[in-house]
Short mmCIF file of C-alpha atoms in Angstrom, two decimals:
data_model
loop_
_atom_site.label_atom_id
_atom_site.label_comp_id
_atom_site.label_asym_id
_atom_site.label_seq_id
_atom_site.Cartn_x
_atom_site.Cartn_y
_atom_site.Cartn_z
CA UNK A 673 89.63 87.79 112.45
CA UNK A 674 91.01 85.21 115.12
CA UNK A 675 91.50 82.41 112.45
CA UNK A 676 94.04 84.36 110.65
CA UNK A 677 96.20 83.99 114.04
CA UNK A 678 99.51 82.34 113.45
CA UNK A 679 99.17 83.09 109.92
CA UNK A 680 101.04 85.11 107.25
CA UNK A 681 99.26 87.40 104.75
CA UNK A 682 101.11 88.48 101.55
CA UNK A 683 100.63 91.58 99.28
CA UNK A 684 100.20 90.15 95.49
CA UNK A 685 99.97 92.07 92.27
CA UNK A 686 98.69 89.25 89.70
CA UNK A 687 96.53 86.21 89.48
CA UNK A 688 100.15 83.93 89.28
CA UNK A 689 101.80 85.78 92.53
CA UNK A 690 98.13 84.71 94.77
CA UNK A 691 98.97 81.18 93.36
CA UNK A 692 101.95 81.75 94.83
CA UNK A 693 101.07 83.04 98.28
CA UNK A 694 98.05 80.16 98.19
CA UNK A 695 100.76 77.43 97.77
CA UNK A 696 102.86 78.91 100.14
CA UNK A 697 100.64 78.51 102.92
CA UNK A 698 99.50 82.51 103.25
CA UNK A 699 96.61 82.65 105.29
CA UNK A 700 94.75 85.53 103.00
CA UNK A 701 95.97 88.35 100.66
CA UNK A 702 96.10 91.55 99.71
CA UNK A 703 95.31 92.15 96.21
CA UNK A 704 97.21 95.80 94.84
CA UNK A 705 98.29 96.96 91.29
CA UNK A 706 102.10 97.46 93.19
CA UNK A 707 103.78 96.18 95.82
CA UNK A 708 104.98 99.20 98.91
CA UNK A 709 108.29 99.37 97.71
CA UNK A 710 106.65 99.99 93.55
CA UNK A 711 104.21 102.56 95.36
CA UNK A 712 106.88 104.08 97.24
CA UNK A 713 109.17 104.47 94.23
CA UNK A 714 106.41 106.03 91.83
CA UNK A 715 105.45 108.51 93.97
CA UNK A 716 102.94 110.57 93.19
CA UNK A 717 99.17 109.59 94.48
CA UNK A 718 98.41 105.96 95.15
CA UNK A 719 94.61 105.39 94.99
CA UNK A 720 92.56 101.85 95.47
CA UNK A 721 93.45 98.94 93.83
CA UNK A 722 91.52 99.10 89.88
CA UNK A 723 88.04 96.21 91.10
CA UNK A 724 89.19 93.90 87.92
CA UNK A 725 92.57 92.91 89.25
CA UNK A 726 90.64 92.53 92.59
CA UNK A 727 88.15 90.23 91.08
CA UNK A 728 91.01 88.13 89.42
CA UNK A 729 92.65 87.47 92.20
CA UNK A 730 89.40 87.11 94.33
CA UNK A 731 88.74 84.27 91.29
CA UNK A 732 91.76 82.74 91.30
CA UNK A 733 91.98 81.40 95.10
CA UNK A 734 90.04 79.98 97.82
CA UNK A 735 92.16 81.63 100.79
CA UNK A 736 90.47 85.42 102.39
CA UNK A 737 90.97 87.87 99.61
CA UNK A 738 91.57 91.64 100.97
CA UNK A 739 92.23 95.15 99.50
CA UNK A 740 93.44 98.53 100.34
CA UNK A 741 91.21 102.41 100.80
CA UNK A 742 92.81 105.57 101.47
CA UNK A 743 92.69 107.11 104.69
CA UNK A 744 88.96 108.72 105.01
CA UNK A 745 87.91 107.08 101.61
CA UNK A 746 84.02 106.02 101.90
CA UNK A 747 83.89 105.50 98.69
CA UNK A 748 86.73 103.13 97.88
CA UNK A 749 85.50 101.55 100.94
CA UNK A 750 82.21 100.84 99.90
CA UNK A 751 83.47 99.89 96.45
CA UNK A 752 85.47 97.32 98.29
CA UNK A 753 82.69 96.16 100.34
CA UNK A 754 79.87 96.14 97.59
CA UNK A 755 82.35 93.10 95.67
CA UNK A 756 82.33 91.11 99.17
CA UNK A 757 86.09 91.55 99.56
CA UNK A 758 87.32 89.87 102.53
CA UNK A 759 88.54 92.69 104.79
CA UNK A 760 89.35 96.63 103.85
CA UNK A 761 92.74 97.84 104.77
CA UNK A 762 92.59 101.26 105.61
CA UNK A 763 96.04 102.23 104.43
CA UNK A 764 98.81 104.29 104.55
CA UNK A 765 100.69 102.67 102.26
CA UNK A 766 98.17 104.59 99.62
CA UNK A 767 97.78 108.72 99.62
CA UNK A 768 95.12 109.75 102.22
CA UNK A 769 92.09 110.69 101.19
CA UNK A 770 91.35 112.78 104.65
CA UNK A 771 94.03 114.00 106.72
CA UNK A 772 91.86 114.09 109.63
CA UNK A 773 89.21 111.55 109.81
CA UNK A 774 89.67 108.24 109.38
CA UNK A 775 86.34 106.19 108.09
CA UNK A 776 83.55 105.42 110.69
CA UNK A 777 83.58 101.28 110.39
CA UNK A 778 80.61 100.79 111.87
CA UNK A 779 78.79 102.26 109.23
CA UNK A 780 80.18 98.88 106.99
CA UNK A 781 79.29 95.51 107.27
CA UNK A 782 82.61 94.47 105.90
CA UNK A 783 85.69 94.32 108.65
CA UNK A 784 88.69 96.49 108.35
CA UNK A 785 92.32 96.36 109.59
CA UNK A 786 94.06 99.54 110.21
CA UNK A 787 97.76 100.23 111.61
CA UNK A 788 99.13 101.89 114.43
CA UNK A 789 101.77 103.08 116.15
CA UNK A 790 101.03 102.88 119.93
CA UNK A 791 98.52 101.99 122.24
CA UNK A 792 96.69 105.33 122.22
CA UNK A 793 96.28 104.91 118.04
CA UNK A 794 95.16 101.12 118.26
CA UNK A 795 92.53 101.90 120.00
CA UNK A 796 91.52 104.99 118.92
CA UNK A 797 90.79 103.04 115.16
CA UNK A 798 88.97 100.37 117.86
CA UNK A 799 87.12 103.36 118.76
CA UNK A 800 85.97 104.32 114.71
CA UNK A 801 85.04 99.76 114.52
CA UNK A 802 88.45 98.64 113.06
CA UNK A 803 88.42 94.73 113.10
CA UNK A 804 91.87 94.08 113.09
CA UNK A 805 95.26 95.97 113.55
CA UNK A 806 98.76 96.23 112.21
CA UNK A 807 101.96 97.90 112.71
CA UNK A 808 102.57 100.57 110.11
CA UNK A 809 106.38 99.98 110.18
CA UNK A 810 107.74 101.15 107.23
CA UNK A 811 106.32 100.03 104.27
CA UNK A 812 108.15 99.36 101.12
CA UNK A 813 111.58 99.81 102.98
CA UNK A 814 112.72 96.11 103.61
CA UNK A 815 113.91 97.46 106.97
CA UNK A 816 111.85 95.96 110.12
CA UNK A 817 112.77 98.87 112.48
CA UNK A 818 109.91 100.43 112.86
CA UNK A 819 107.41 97.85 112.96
CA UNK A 820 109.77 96.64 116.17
CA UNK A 821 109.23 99.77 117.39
CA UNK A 822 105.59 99.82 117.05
CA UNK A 823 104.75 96.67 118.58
CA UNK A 824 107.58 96.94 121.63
CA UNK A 825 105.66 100.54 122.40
CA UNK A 826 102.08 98.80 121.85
CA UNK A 827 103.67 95.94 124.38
CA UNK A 828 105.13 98.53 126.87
CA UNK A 829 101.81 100.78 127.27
CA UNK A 830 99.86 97.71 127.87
CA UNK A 831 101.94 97.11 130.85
CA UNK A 832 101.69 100.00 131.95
CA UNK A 833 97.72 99.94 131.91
CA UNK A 834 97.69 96.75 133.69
CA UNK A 835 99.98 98.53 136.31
CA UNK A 836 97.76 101.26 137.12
CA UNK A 837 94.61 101.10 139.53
CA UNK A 838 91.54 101.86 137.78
CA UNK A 839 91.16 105.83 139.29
CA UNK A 840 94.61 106.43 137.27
CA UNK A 841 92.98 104.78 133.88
CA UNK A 842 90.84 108.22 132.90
CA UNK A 843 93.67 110.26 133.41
CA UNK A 844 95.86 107.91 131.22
CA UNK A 845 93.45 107.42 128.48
CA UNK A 846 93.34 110.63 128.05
CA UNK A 847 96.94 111.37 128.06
CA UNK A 848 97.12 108.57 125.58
CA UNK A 849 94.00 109.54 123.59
CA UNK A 850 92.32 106.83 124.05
CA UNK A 851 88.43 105.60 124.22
CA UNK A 852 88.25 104.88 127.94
CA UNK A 853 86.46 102.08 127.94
CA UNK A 854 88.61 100.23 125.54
CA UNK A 855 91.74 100.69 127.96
CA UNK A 856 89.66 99.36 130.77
CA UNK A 857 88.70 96.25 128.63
CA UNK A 858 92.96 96.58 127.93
CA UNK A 859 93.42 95.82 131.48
CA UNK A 860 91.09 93.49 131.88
CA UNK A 861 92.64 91.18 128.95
CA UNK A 862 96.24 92.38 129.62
CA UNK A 863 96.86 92.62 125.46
CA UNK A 864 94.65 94.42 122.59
CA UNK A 865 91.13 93.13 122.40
CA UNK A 866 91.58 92.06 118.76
CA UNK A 867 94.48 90.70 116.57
CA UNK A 868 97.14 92.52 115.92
CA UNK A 869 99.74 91.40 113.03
CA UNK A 870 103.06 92.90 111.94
CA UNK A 871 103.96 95.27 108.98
CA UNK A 872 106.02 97.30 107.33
CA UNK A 873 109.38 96.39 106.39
CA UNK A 874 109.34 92.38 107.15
CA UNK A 875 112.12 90.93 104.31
CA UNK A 876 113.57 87.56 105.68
CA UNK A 877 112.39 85.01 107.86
CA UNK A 878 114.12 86.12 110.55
CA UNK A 879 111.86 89.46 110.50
CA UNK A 880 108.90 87.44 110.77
CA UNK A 881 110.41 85.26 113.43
CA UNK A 882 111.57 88.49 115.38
CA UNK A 883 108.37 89.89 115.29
CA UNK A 884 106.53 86.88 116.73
CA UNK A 885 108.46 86.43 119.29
CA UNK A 886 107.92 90.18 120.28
CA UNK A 887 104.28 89.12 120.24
CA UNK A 888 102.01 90.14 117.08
CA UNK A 889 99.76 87.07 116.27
CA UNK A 890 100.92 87.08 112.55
CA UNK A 891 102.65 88.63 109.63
CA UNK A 892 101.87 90.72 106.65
CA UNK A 893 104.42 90.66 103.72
CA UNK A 894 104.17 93.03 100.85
CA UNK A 895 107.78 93.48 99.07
CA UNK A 896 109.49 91.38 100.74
CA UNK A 897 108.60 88.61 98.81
CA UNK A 898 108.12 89.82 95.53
CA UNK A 899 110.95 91.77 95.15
CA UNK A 900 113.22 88.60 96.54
CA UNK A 901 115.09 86.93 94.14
CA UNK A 902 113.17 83.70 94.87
CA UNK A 903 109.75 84.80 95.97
CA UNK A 904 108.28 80.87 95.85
CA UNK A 905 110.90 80.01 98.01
CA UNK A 906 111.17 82.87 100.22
CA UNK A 907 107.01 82.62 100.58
CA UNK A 908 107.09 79.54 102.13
CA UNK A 909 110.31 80.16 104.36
CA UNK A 910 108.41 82.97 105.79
CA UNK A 911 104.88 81.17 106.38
CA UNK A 912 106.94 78.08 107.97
CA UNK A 913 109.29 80.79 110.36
CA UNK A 914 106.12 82.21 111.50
CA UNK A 915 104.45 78.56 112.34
CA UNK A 916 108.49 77.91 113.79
CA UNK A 917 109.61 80.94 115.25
CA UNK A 918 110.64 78.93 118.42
CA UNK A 919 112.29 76.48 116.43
CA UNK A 920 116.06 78.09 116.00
CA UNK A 921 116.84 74.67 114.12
CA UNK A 922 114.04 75.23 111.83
CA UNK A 923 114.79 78.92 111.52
CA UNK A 924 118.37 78.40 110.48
CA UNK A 925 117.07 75.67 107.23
CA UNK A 926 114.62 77.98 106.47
CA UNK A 927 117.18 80.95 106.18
CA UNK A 928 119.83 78.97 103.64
CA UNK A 929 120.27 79.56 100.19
CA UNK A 930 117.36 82.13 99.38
CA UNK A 931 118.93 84.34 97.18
CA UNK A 932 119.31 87.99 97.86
CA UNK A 933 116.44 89.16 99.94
CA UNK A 934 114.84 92.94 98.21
CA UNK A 935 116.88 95.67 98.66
CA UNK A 936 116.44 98.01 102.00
CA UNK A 937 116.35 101.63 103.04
CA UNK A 938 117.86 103.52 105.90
CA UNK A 939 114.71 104.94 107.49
CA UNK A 940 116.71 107.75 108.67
CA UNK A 941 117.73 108.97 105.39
CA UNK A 942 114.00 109.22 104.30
CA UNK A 943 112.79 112.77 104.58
CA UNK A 944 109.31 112.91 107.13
CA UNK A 945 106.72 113.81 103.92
CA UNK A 946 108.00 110.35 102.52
CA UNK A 947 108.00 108.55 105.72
CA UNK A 948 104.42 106.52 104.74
CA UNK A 949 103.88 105.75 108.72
CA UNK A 950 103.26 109.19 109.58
CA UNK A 951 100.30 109.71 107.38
CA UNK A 952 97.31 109.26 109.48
CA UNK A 953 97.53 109.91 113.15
#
């Protein structure tokens, strides 16, 4: 998944909002029937994406083309992978399937990206053959919070691996719960041994500036676009402050005259059963 580095990936509901996120410069997308913050409003349970709008989408543009399964869901997962789809996001944005076991990826030939939390959960889903990681953040919220919080945690426990001499690692791993090995191949790298982007809560392009510079090697974007008031607009500003984030001069053109950006939540006003990063472990 390295040549998605540096890129952003957008959430997309139709065949016209791909177009969109294709013009825009998005690196790949995520094809759903609604958008996190649509999902988080309905309630109720949010399964995989019906294979027709997939197909549409899939149809419609020539950038990576990738989908959503529950938690645990072979099935939706080999669905996804039986219509070639790009890469299977093993989500928490949608109900799980199984609250304790997360799919066993090596059993797939397609890849899949799953989120996490800390260092311990990244590579636990390493562990199960995940591809490709992502904060959870907050999904649907507008609010960037926790996916800052996620990756400054990732950032921290990976300095403290690279602190430790290598009798201490076993004891850590485990206090971590994480695959040994993995943590050892942590050290030897000094970051995660795959890509890891940010989610969950990204609205401006500020957001996606902040969170490269905090050191995810891209961005995914779900309602934060479409629910803008000006999602061609505020597409591209985000794909450009991602290529930019160094650039404050570039940041500040990018930032002007957007329109409202979606509308945000206080995370701590959300009761825990409707907090969507918690599902999982």
């Amino acid at each position: 998944m390295q040549h998605l580095c540096g890129g952003v990936i957008m959430d997309v509901v139709n065949v016209e909002q791909a177009k969109i996120a294709e013009q825009a410069g998005a690196v790949a997308v995520m094809a759903l029937e609604r958008v996190p913050s649509q999902i988080r409003s309905a309630g109720g349970v949010a399964r995989m994406t019906d294979p027709a709008l997939v197909e549409g989408v899939m149809q419609a543009v020539s950038i990576p083309v990738m989908a959503k399964a529950r938690i645990g869901h072979i099935a939706e997962a080999r669905i996804l992978e039986a219509m070639n789809i790009g890469c299977v996001d093993e989500s928490e944005v949608l109900t799980p399937a199984d609250e304790e076991f997360h799919v066993y990826k090596y059993d797939f030939r397609v890849p899949f990206v799953c989120g996490c939390r800390d260092l311990g959960e990244a590579l636990r889903r390493l562990g199960e053959g995940a591809a490709m990681l992502r904060t959870k953040g907050e999904a649907g919220t507008g609010n960037i919070v926790e996916a800052v919080r996620h990756i400054r945690r990732v950032n921290s426990q990976i300095r403290v691996v690279q602190s430790k001499p290598n009798d201490e690692l076993m004891t850590y791993a485990k206090e971590i719960g994480a695959p040994f090995a993995l943590l050892q191949e942590v050290k030897r790298l000094g970051r995660l041994p795959v890509v890891n982007f940010a989610a969950g809560g990204v609205a401006t392009p500020a957001d996606a500036a902040l969170m490269m510079h905090l050191g995810v090697d891209g961005v995914f974007v779900g309602s934060g676009i479409f629910t803008s008031s000006n999602p061609e607009k505020f597409a591209k500003a985000i794909v450009q402050a991602v290529e930019h984030y160094e650039d404050a001069p570039t940041l500040v053109a990018l930032s002007k005259n957007l329109g409202p950006a979606m509308a945000g939540l206080e995370i701590g006003s959300l009761p825990p059963q409707q907090r969507m990063q918690e599902r999982g472990w």
